[in-house]
PDB file of C-alpha atoms in Angstrom:
ATOM      1  CA  UNK A   1      94.222 138.996  94.738  1.00 52.00           C
ATOM      2  CA  UNK A   2      97.276 139.218  92.546  1.00 56.00           C
ATOM      3  CA  UNK A   3      99.304 142.374  91.813  1.00 60.00           C
ATOM      4  CA  UNK A   4      96.786 143.481  89.272  1.00 60.00           C
ATOM      5  CA  UNK A   5      93.895 143.307  91.713  1.00 57.00           C
ATOM      6  CA  UNK A   6      92.182 140.347  90.220  1.00 51.00           C
ATOM      7  CA  UNK A   7      91.108 137.355  92.184  1.00 47.00           C
ATOM      8  CA  UNK A   8      93.244 134.299  91.674  1.00 52.00           C
ATOM      9  CA  UNK A   9      92.345 130.814  92.647  1.00 62.00           C
ATOM     10  CA  UNK A  10      94.559 128.290  94.364  1.00 60.00           C
ATOM     11  CA  UNK A  11      93.386 125.796  91.862  1.00 61.00           C
ATOM     12  CA  UNK A  12      94.965 127.678  89.010  1.00 70.00           C
ATOM     13  CA  UNK A  13      98.366 128.294  90.648  1.00 82.00           C
ATOM     14  CA  UNK A  14     100.998 126.846  88.494  1.00 82.00           C
ATOM     15  CA  UNK A  15     103.654 127.045  91.062  1.00 88.00           C
ATOM     16  CA  UNK A  16     101.930 124.561  93.446  1.00 92.00           C
ATOM     17  CA  UNK A  17     103.664 121.014  93.776  1.00 97.00           C
ATOM     18  CA  UNK A  18     100.999 119.348  95.905  1.00 98.00           C
ATOM     19  CA  UNK A  19      97.310 119.749  95.895  1.00 98.00           C
ATOM     20  CA  UNK A  20      94.869 119.344  98.866  1.00 98.00           C
ATOM     21  CA  UNK A  21      92.458 116.316  97.993  1.00 98.00           C
ATOM     22  CA  UNK A  22      89.516 119.067  97.628  1.00 98.00           C
ATOM     23  CA  UNK A  23      91.579 121.031  95.275  1.00 98.00           C
ATOM     24  CA  UNK A  24      92.398 117.841  93.053  1.00 98.00           C
ATOM     25  CA  UNK A  25      88.775 117.169  93.136  1.00 98.00           C
ATOM     26  CA  UNK A  26      87.826 120.544  91.899  1.00 98.00           C
ATOM     27  CA  UNK A  27      90.331 120.299  89.058  1.00 97.00           C
ATOM     28  CA  UNK A  28      88.693 117.011  88.048  1.00 98.00           C
ATOM     29  CA  UNK A  29      85.113 118.317  88.697  1.00 98.00           C
ATOM     30  CA  UNK A  30      84.219 115.540  91.070  1.00 98.00           C
ATOM     31  CA  UNK A  31      83.331 115.324  94.762  1.00 98.00           C
ATOM     32  CA  UNK A  32      85.675 115.047  97.514  1.00 98.00           C
ATOM     33  CA  UNK A  33      84.446 111.545  98.388  1.00 98.00           C
ATOM     34  CA  UNK A  34      84.957 110.323  94.724  1.00 98.00           C
ATOM     35  CA  UNK A  35      88.301 111.872  94.765  1.00 98.00           C
ATOM     36  CA  UNK A  36      89.279 109.912  98.189  1.00 98.00           C
ATOM     37  CA  UNK A  37      87.771 106.684  96.573  1.00 98.00           C
ATOM     38  CA  UNK A  38      90.111 107.304  93.543  1.00 98.00           C
ATOM     39  CA  UNK A  39      93.059 107.782  95.867  1.00 98.00           C
ATOM     40  CA  UNK A  40      92.148 104.442  97.825  1.00 98.00           C
ATOM     41  CA  UNK A  41      91.884 102.466  94.827  1.00 98.00           C
ATOM     42  CA  UNK A  42      95.294 103.714  93.408  1.00 98.00           C
ATOM     43  CA  UNK A  43      93.690 105.223  90.374  1.00 98.00           C
ATOM     44  CA  UNK A  44      94.815 108.729  91.521  1.00 98.00           C
ATOM     45  CA  UNK A  45      98.172 109.192  92.742  1.00 98.00           C
ATOM     46  CA  UNK A  46      98.829 110.827  96.164  1.00 98.00           C
ATOM     47  CA  UNK A  47     101.449 110.836  98.971  1.00 98.00           C
ATOM     48  CA  UNK A  48     101.466 111.270 102.696  1.00 98.00           C
ATOM     49  CA  UNK A  49     102.824 114.426 104.176  1.00 97.00           C
ATOM     50  CA  UNK A  50     103.049 113.785 107.919  1.00 98.00           C
ATOM     51  CA  UNK A  51      99.108 112.961 108.791  1.00 97.00           C
ATOM     52  CA  UNK A  52      98.068 114.777 105.480  1.00 98.00           C
ATOM     53  CA  UNK A  53      97.197 113.470 102.179  1.00 97.00           C
ATOM     54  CA  UNK A  54      98.293 115.093  99.150  1.00 98.00           C
ATOM     55  CA  UNK A  55      98.057 114.933  95.531  1.00 98.00           C
ATOM     56  CA  UNK A  56     100.678 115.942  93.001  1.00 98.00           C
ATOM     57  CA  UNK A  57      99.889 118.649  90.988  1.00 97.00           C
ATOM     58  CA  UNK A  58     100.371 116.488  87.674  1.00 97.00           C
ATOM     59  CA  UNK A  59      98.402 113.511  89.022  1.00 98.00           C
ATOM     60  CA  UNK A  60      94.953 114.807  87.960  1.00 98.00           C
ATOM     61  CA  UNK A  61      96.117 115.359  84.297  1.00 97.00           C
ATOM     62  CA  UNK A  62      97.888 111.974  84.425  1.00 98.00           C
ATOM     63  CA  UNK A  63      94.672 110.193  85.648  1.00 98.00           C
ATOM     64  CA  UNK A  64      92.541 112.014  82.869  1.00 98.00           C
ATOM     65  CA  UNK A  65      95.191 110.834  80.200  1.00 97.00           C
ATOM     66  CA  UNK A  66      94.916 107.103  81.447  1.00 97.00           C
ATOM     67  CA  UNK A  67      91.024 107.466  81.251  1.00 97.00           C
ATOM     68  CA  UNK A  68      91.303 108.707  77.640  1.00 97.00           C
ATOM     69  CA  UNK A  69      93.821 106.069  76.589  1.00 96.00           C
ATOM     70  CA  UNK A  70      91.744 103.384  78.054  1.00 95.00           C
ATOM     71  CA  UNK A  71      88.576 104.724  76.317  1.00 93.00           C
ATOM     72  CA  UNK A  72      90.625 104.673  72.899  1.00 92.00           C
ATOM     73  CA  UNK A  73      91.755 101.050  73.268  1.00 90.00           C
ATOM     74  CA  UNK A  74      88.148  99.884  74.250  1.00 77.00           C
TER      75      UNK A  74
END
C-alpha cells in the first residue's frame, strides 16, 4: 500500500530502472515463456545482473514501438 492506503503494483512503479522478466511479460500482456523467447531472439532487450536476467524499464515500450513501425511499413 502507498501512503494513501491504496494498493500499488510494482508493474506501475515509474521509479524502477530494471524489471524482472515476469514484470516485463505482464507489461506486454504476454506469457513468461514468450517473454524469454523474445529475449533469446534479441527482440526484447535485457541485461544480466549477476546470475539474474533483467529487462530495462523502457525496453517493453521500445519493443512495441518497433512492432508498430514494422506494421506501418508492411
